[in-house]
XYZ file of C-alpha atoms in Angstrom:
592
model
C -38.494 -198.528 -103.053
C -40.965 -195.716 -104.509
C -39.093 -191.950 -104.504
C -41.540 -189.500 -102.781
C -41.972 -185.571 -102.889
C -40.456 -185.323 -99.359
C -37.142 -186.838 -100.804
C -37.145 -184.736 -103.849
C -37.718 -181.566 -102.036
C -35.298 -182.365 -99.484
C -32.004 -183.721 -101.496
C -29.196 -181.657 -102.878
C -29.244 -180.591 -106.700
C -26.653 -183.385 -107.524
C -28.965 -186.059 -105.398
C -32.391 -184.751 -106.903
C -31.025 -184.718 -110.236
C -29.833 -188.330 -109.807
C -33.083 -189.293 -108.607
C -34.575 -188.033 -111.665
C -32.086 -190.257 -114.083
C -34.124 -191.258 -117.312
C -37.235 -189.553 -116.778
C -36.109 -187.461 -119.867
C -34.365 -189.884 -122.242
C -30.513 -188.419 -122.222
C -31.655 -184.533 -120.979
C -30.543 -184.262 -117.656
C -30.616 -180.311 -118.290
C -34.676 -180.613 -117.622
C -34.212 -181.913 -114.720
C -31.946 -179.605 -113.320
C -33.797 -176.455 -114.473
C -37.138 -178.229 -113.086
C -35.328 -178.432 -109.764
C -34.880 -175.071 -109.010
C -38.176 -174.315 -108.828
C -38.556 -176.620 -105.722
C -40.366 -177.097 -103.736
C -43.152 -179.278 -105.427
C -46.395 -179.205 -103.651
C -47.646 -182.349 -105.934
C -46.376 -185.059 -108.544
C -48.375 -183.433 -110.931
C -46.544 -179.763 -109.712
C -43.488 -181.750 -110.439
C -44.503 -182.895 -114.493
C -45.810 -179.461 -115.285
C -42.413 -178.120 -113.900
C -40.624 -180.266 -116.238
C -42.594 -179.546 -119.025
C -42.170 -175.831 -118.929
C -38.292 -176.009 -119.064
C -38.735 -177.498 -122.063
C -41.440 -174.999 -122.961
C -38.582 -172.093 -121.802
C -36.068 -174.310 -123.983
C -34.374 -172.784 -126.892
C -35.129 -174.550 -130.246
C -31.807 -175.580 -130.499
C -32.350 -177.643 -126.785
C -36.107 -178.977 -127.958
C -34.621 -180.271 -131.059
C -31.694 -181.889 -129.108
C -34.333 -183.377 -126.705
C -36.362 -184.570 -129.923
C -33.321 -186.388 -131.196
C -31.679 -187.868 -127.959
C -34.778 -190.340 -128.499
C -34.645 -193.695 -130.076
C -36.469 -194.514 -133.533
C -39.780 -197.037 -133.044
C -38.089 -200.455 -133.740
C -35.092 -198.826 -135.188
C -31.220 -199.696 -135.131
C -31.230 -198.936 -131.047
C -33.538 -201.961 -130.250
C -32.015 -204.267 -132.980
C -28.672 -203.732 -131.302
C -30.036 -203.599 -128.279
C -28.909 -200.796 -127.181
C -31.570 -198.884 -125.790
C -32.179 -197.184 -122.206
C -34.111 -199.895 -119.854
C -36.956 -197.568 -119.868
C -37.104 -197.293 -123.784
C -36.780 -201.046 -123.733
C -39.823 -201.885 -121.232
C -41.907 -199.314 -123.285
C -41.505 -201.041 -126.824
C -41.303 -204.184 -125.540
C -44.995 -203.355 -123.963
C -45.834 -202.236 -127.061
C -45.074 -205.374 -128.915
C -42.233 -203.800 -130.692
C -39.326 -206.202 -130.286
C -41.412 -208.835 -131.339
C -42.632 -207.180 -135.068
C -43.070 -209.665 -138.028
C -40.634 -208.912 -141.012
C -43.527 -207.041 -142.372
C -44.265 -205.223 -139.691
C -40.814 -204.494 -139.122
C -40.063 -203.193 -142.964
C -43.182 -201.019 -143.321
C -42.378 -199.352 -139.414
C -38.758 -199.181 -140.755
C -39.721 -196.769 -144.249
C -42.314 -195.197 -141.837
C -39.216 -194.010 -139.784
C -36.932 -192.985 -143.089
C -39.743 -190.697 -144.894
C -40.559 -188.948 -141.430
C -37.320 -188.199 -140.637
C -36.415 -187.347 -144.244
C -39.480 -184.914 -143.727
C -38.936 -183.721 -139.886
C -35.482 -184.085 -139.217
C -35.881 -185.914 -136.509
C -37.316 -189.009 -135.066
C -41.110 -190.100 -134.881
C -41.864 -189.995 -130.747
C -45.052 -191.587 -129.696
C -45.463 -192.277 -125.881
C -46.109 -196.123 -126.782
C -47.845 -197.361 -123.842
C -50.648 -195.330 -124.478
C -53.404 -192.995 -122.471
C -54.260 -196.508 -119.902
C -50.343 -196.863 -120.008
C -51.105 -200.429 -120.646
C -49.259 -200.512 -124.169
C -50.641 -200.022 -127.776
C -51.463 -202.129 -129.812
C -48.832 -202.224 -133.390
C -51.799 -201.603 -135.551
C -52.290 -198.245 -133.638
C -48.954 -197.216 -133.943
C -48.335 -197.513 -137.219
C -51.691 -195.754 -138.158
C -50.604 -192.672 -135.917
C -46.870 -192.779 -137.513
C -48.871 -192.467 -140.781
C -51.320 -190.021 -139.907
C -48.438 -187.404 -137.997
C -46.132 -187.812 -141.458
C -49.431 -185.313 -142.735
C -48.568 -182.766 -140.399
C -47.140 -179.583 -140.422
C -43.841 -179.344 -139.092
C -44.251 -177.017 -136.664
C -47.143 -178.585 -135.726
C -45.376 -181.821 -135.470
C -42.842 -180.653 -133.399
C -45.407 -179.664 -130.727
C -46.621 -183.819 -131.035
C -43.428 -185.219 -130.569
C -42.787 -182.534 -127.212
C -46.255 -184.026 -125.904
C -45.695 -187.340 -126.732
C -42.213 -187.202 -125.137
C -44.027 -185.418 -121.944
C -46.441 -188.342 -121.594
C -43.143 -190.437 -122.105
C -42.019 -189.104 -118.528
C -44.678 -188.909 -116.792
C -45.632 -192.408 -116.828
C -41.815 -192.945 -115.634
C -42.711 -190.616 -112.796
C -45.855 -192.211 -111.600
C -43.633 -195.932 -112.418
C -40.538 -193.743 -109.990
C -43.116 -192.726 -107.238
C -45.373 -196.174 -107.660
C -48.369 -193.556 -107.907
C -50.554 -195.748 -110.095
C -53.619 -193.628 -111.196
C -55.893 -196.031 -110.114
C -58.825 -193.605 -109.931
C -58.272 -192.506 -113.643
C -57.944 -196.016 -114.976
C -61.175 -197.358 -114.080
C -63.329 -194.512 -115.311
C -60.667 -194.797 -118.841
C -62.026 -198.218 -118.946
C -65.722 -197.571 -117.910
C -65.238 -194.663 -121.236
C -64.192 -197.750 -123.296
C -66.345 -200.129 -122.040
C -69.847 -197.891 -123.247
C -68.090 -197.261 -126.600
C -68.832 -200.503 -127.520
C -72.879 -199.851 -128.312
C -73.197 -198.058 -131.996
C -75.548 -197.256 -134.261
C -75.993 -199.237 -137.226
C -74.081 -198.420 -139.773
C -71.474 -197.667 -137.800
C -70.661 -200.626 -136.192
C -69.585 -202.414 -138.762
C -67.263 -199.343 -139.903
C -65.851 -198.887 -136.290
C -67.086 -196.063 -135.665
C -68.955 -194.765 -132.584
C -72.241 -193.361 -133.051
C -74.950 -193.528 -130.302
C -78.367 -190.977 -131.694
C -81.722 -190.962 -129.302
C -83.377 -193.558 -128.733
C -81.717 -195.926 -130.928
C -81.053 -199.691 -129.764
C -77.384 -198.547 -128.789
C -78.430 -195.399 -127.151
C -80.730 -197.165 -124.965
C -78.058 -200.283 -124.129
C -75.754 -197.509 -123.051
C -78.540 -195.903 -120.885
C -78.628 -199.601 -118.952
C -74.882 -199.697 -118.839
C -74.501 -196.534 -116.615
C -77.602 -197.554 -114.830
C -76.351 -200.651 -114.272
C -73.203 -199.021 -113.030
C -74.697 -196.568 -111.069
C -76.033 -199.319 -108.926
C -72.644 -201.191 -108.326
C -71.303 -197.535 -107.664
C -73.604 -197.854 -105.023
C -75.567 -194.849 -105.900
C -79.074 -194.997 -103.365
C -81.826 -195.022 -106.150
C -80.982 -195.019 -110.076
C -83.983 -194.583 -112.978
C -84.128 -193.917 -116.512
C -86.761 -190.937 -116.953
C -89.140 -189.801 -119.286
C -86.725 -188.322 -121.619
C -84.160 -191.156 -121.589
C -81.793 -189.377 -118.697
C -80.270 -192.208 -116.593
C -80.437 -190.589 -113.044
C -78.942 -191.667 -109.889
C -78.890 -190.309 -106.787
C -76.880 -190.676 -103.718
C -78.503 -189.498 -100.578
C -77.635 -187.034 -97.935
C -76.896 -187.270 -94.332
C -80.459 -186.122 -93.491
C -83.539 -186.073 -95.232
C -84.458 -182.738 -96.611
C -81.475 -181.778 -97.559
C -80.652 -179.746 -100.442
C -79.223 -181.453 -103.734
C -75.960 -180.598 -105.923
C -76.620 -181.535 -109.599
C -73.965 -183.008 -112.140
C -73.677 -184.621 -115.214
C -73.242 -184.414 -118.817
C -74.853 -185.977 -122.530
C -74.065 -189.812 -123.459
C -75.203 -189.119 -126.844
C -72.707 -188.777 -129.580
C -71.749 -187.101 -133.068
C -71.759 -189.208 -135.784
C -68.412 -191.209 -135.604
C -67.083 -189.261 -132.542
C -65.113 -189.731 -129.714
C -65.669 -191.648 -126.394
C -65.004 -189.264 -123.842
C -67.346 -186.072 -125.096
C -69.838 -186.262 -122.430
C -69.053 -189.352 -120.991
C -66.631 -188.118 -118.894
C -68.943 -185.634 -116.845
C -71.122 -189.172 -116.080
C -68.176 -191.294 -115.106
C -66.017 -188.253 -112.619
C -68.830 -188.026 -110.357
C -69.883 -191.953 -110.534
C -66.294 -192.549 -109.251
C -66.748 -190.381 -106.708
C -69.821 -191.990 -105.312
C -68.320 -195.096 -105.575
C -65.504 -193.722 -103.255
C -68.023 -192.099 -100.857
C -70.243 -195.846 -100.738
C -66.830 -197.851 -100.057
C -65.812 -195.256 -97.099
C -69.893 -195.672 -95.649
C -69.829 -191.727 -95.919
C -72.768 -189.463 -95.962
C -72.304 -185.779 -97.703
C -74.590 -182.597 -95.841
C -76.565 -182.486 -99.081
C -77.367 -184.955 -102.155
C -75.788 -185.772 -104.919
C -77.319 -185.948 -107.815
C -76.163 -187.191 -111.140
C -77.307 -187.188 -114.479
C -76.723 -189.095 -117.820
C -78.356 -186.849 -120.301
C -79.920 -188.898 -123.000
C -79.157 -185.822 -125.310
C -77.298 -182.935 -126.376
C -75.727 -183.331 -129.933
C -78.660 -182.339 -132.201
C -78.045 -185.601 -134.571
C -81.140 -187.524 -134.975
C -83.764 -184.763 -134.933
C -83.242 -181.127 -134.990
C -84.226 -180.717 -131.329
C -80.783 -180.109 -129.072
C -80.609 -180.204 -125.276
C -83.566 -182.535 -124.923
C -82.412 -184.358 -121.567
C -80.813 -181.135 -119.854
C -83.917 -178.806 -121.096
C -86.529 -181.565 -119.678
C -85.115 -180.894 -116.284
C -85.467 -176.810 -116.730
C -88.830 -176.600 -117.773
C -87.873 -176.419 -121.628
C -89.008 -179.360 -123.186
C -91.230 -177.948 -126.503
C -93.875 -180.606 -126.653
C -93.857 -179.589 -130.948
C -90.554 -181.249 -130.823
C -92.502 -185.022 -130.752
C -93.344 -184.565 -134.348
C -89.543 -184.065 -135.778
C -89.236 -186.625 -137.812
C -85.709 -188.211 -138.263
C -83.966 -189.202 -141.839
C -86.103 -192.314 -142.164
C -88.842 -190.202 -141.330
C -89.702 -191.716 -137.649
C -91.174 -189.021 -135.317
C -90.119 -188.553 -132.155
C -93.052 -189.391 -130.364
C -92.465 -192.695 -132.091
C -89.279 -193.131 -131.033
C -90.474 -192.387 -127.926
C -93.027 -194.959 -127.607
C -90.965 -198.090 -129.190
C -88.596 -196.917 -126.237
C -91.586 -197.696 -123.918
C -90.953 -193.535 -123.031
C -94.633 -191.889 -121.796
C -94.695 -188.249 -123.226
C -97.321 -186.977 -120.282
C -94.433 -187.562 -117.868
C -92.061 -185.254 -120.023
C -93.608 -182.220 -117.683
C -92.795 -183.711 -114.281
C -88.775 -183.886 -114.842
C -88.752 -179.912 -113.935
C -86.695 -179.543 -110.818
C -87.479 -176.873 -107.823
C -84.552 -174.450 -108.026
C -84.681 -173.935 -104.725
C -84.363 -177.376 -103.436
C -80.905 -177.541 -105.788
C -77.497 -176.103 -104.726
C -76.099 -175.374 -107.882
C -74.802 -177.752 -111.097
C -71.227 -178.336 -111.990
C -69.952 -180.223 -115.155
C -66.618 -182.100 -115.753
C -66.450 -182.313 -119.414
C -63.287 -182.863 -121.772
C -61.813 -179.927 -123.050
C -62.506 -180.134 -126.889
C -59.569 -178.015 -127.877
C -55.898 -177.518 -128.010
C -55.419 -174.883 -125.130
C -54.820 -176.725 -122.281
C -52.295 -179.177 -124.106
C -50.203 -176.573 -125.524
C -50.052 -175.064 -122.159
C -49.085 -178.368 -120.758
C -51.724 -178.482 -118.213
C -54.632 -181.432 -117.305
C -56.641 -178.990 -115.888
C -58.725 -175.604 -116.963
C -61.349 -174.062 -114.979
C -64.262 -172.371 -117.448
C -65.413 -168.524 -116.890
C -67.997 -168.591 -118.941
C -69.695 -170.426 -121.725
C -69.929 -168.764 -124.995
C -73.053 -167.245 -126.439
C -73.361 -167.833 -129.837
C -75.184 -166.727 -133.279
C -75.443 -168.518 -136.226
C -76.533 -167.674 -139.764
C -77.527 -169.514 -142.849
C -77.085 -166.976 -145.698
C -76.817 -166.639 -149.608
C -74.800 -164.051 -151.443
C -76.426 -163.494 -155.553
C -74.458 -162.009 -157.914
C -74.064 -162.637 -161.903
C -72.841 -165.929 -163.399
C -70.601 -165.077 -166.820
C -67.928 -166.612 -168.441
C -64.911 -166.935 -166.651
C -62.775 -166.224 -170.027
C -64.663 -163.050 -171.346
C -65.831 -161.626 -167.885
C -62.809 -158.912 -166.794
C -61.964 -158.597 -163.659
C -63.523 -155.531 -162.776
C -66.760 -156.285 -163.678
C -67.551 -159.381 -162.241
C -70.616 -159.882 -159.703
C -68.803 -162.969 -158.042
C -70.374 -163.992 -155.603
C -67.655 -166.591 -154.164
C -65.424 -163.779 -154.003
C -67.893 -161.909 -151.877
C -68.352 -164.522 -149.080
C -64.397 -164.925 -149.301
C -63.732 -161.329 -148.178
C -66.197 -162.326 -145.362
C -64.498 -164.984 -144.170
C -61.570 -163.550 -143.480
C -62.967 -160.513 -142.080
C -64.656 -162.762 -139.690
C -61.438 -164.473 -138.785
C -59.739 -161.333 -138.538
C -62.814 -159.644 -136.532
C -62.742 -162.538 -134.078
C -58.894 -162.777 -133.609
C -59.032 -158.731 -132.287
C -60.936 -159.974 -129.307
C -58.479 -162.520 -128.667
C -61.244 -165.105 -126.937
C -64.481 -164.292 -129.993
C -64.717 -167.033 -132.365
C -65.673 -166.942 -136.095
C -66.299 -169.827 -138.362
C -67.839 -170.244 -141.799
C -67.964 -173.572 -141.612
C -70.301 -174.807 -144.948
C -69.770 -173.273 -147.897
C -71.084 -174.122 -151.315
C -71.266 -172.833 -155.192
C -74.296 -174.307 -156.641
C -73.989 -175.534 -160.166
C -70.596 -174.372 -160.188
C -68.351 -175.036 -163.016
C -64.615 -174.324 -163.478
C -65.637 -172.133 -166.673
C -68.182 -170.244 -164.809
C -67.754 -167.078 -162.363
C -69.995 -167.933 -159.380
C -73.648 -166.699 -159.362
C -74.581 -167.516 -156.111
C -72.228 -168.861 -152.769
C -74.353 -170.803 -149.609
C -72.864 -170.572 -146.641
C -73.128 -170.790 -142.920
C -71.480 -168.535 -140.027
C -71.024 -169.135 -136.678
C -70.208 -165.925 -134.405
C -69.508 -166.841 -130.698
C -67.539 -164.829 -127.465
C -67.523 -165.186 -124.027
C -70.244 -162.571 -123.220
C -72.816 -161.110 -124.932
C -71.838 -157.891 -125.143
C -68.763 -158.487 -126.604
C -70.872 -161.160 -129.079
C -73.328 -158.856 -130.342
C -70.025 -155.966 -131.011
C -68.293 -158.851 -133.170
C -71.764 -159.592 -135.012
C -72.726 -155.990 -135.299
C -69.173 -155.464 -137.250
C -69.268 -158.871 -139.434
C -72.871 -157.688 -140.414
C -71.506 -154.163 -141.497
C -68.634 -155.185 -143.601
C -70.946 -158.322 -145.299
C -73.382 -155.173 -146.362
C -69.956 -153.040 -147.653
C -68.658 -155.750 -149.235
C -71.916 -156.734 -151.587
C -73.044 -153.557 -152.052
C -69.199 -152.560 -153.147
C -69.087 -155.834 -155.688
C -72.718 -155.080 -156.553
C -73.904 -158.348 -155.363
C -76.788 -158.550 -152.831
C -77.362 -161.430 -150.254
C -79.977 -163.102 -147.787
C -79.264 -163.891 -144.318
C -81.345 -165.969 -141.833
C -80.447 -166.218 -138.052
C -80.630 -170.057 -137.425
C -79.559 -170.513 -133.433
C -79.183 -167.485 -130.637
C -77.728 -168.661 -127.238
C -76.772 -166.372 -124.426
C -73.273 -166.828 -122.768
C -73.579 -168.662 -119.886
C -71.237 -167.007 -117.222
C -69.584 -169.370 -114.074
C -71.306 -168.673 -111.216
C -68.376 -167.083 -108.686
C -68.752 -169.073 -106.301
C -68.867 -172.077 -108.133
C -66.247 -171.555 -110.188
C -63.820 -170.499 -106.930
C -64.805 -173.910 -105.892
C -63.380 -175.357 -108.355
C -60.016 -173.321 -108.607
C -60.001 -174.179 -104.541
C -60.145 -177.995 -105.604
C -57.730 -177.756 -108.738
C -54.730 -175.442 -106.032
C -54.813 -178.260 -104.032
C -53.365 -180.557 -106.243
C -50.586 -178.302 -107.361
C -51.734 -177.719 -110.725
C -51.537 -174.105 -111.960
C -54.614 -172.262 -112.349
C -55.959 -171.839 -115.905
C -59.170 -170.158 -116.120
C -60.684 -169.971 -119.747
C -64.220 -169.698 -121.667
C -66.207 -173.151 -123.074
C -65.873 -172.325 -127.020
C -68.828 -175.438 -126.928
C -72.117 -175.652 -125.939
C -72.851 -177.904 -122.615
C -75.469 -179.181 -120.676
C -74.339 -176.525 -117.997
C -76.079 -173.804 -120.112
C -78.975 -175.427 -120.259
C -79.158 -175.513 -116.126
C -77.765 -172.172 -116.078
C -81.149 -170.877 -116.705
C -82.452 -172.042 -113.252
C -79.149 -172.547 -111.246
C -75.810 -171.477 -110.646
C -73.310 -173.269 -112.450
C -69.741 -174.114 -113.069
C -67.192 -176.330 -115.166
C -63.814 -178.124 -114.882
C -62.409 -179.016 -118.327
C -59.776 -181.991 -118.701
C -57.382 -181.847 -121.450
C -57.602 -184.368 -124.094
C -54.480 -185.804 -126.180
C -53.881 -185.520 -129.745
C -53.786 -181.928 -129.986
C -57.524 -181.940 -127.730
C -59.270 -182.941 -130.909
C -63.071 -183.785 -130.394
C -66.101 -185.089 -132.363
C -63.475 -187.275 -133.851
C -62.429 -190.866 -133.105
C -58.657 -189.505 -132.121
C -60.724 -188.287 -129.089
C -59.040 -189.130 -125.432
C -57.804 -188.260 -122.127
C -55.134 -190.331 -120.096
C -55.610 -192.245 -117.100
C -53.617 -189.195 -115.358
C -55.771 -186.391 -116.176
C -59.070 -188.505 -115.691
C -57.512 -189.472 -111.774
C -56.882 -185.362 -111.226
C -60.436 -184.683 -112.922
C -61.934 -187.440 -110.027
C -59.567 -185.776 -107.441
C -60.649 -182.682 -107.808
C -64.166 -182.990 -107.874
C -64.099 -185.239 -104.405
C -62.267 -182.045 -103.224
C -64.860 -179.521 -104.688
C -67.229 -182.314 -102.290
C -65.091 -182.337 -99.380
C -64.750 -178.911 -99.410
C -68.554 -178.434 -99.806
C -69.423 -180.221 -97.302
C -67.338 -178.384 -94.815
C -68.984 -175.332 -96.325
C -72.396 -176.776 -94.783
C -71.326 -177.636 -91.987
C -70.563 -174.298 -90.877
């Protein structure tokens, strides 16, 4: 019989603490510390309270927690004398059934970690679906983490033993994330189309207007219509659009969506997941035969990334007004325009100017997008409601000094010019940590014709100066410009700079983003509010609407615009949760 919340809240330490057996593998300590903050309003109230007594843990206690865990396929499951939990979850992972080979390379996998770490390798083996991975995954991640830093390993194995319980929770409380699994597999599903080129590599690439760009344009049209969305089209620009109609005619329309486009060899949920949320919703609303007080609109941008032609923003800016007609002549690195693009996609370019929506006949936009960063898994957290979206600046610059030998040349007087844009970087990084949310990254950086003989000439290289507002922007820029003049004119080396991008912050509307924190408090998750470091589509609609965002926190340290990209079936089912709660709550809004 499933546990539930009430039973929890209600039994003695001693009972709840029994009920909790083997959620942490030999820790009952967690448990207990967990329990005193009880009442739990939520299950996943109950996992984040877990999680932060090991967070509050001494080192001693996280290390202890670290090694009460088996080894992968170590001397535990050959003796068979694992928990039943750590049984089920190898065993779903195919690891009591290795080959000898398997078995010998997982076994020196386990010896040089722990000869490295200290302690054993933890991976939650059944995976973000909780379905199981596959061996071949699990030994590429054992060999990929034995890279890491150790501190920075220790935070992996905490995480990975934190996804360990909570899929014994929801298997303790039969709360089966049902929500969150389809839209996991509706992410996997689209990742199948690729550019060429890719495919054959495995990697996922999807650029405009390319054969697998537009195959994953008729995938979420196609399952827009089984959602049960009222009308779905592909417009002008390549946007798949569907649209799920109000109670009455006339009503106004909330906006959503995000990009399908991808980086080259990037991740499956970037985007995506801002489609899929709010097509799971309207599935939800079809099956129930509910009408909302307004429409629902939502949008697959065709584009956002910037990777086939210099143009970024093309679906999103179509639908503000901001499509720059010069943009059909780009020409892409086989040299294809655009505008031909455009036409082998059977895409008319006079209909580009009739995607502007009315304002006024809009409510506002919101945007669930995966995080893209580490925050809200080193806080422990699915959930993070953005403030703001940063502004950014960017710069392509050159710094010119002398080139000389690098045996004859003394030290103090050299013109280096490598030496030069070093001192800038870290000031940058050092300017940008003082504001404690300002970013700085120099992020290309090259010596032309360098040698290992020669002191450097000339350094290329690119910055990238974003905060939270642009205020506090333009103060970060204003300083990183000062000290790049001190530092050439004190080295007697001069540079060029040349401002490449400007975009203004884009702050959450208010009452937007309260919306959102109303949705995310009634789920019992914690409150987290914190800027976008990206760009999203939101910005773009920003211009002509309010708008707010809900970030979901991704797994391997929230890495993005890489393959290790992902959520868990978990956080996707509280991402879908809260936004029918942000509706619900709407729609009470309207009707008083």
């Amino acid at each position: 019989m499933a546990l539930t919340l009430d039973q929890l809240n209600a039994a003695s330490p001693g009972q709840a603490a029994a009920l909790l057996d083997g959620v942490y593998e030999h820790s009952p300590w967690i448990a207990a510390k967990a329990l005193a903050t009880r009442p739990f309003r939520s299950l996943a109230h109950l996992k984040y309270a877990l999680a932060q007594a090991v967070t509050a843990a001494s080192q001693d206690e996280k290390l202890g927690l670290i090694r009460a865990h088996p080894e992968l396929a170590g001397k535990a499951m050959v003796s068979k004398s694992l928990t039943a939990e750590s049984t089920n979850e190898q065993s779903k992972a195919g690891l009591t059934d290795c080959t000898p080979e398997e078995f010998a390379k997982i076994r020196q996998l386990n010896a040089d970690y722990n000869a490295k770490f200290g302690f054993p390798f933890i991976l939650a083996v059944r995976g973000p679906r909780g379905t199981g991975l596959a061996k071949r995954e699990i030994i590429e991640t054992f060999e990929r983490r034995l890279h890491h830093h150790p501190a920075f390993e220790l935070g992996e194995a905490l995480r990975n033993i934190h996804r360990i319980a909570e899929i014994r929770l929801d298997d303790k409380f039969d709360a089966e994330p049902v929500l969150g699994n389809e839209v996991w597999d509706w992410h996997e599903a689209l990742a199948k189309h690729t550019d060429p080129g890719y495919a054959e590599k495995g990697q996922l690439t999807v650029t405009y207007l390319t054969d697998a760009h537009r195959a994953c344009a008729q995938q979420i049209a196609e399952g827009m219509r089984e959602a049960g969305f009222d009308s779905v089209q592909i417009d002008a620009v390549g946007n798949v659009v569907g649209r799920y109609e109000a109670a009455t005619p006339d009503a106004k329309t909330l906006l959503t969506g995000s990009h399908y486009d991808t980086v080259r060899n990037g991740g499956k949920y970037d985007g995506r997941l801002g489609i899929f949320t709010p097509m799971a919703c309207v599935r939800e609303l079809q099956r129930q035969k509910r009408r909302l007080p307004f429409a629902f609109e939502v949008v697959g941008f065709a584009e956002e990334e910037g990777q086939r032609y210099k143009a970024t923003f093309l679906g999103s800016g179509a639908l503000t007004g901001h499509f720059n007609p010069a943009w059909l002549d780009q020409k892409d690195a086989d040299g294809i325009t655009m505008r031909e693009a455009r036409a082998h996609a059977g895409l008319k370019d006079e209909e580009i100017a009739g995607l502007e929506r009315d304002p006024s006949r809009y409510l506002g936009f919101v945007e669930v997008h995966i995080e893209q960063g580490p925050v809200l898994t080193e806080l422990d957290l699915p959930l993070g409601i953005v403030t703001s979206i940063n502004g950014g600046l960017r710069y392509v610059g050159e710094v010119i000094g002398m080139a000389s030998h690098a045996g004859t040349t003394p030290m103090g007087r050299r013109n280096d010019a490598a030496a030069a844009v070093a001192e800038l970087i870290l000031f940058a990084e050092q300017r940008a940590a003082k504001d404690g949310d300002s970013v700085a990254t120099v992020g290309m950086l090259e010596v032309p014709s360098g040698s290992i003989n020669v002191v450097p000439g000339r350094c290329k290289f690119s910055l990238d100066l974003r905060a939270p507002n642009d205020p506090q922007r333009d103060a970060m820029v204003a300083d990183v410009m000062a000290a790049l003049k001190e530092i050439c004119d004190r080295r007697g080396v001069r540079y060029v700079l040349e401002e490449s991008m400007r975009a203004a912050a884009a702050p959450s509307a208010p009452e937007w983003q309260q919306r959102w924190e109303k949705a995310v408090d009634a789920l019992g998750v914690p409150l987290f509010r914190m800027p976008s470091g990206a760009g999203h589509d939101a910005m773009k609609l920003h211009e002509v609407m309010p708008q707010a965002m809900l970030f979901v926190r991704g797994i391997n340290s929230g890495i993005s615009h890489n393959p290790l990209e992902s959520s868990t079936n978990d956080d996707i089912q509280l991402g879908v949760q809260a936004f029918q709660l942000l509706l619900d709550n709407l729609a009470s809004e309207q009707a008083h």
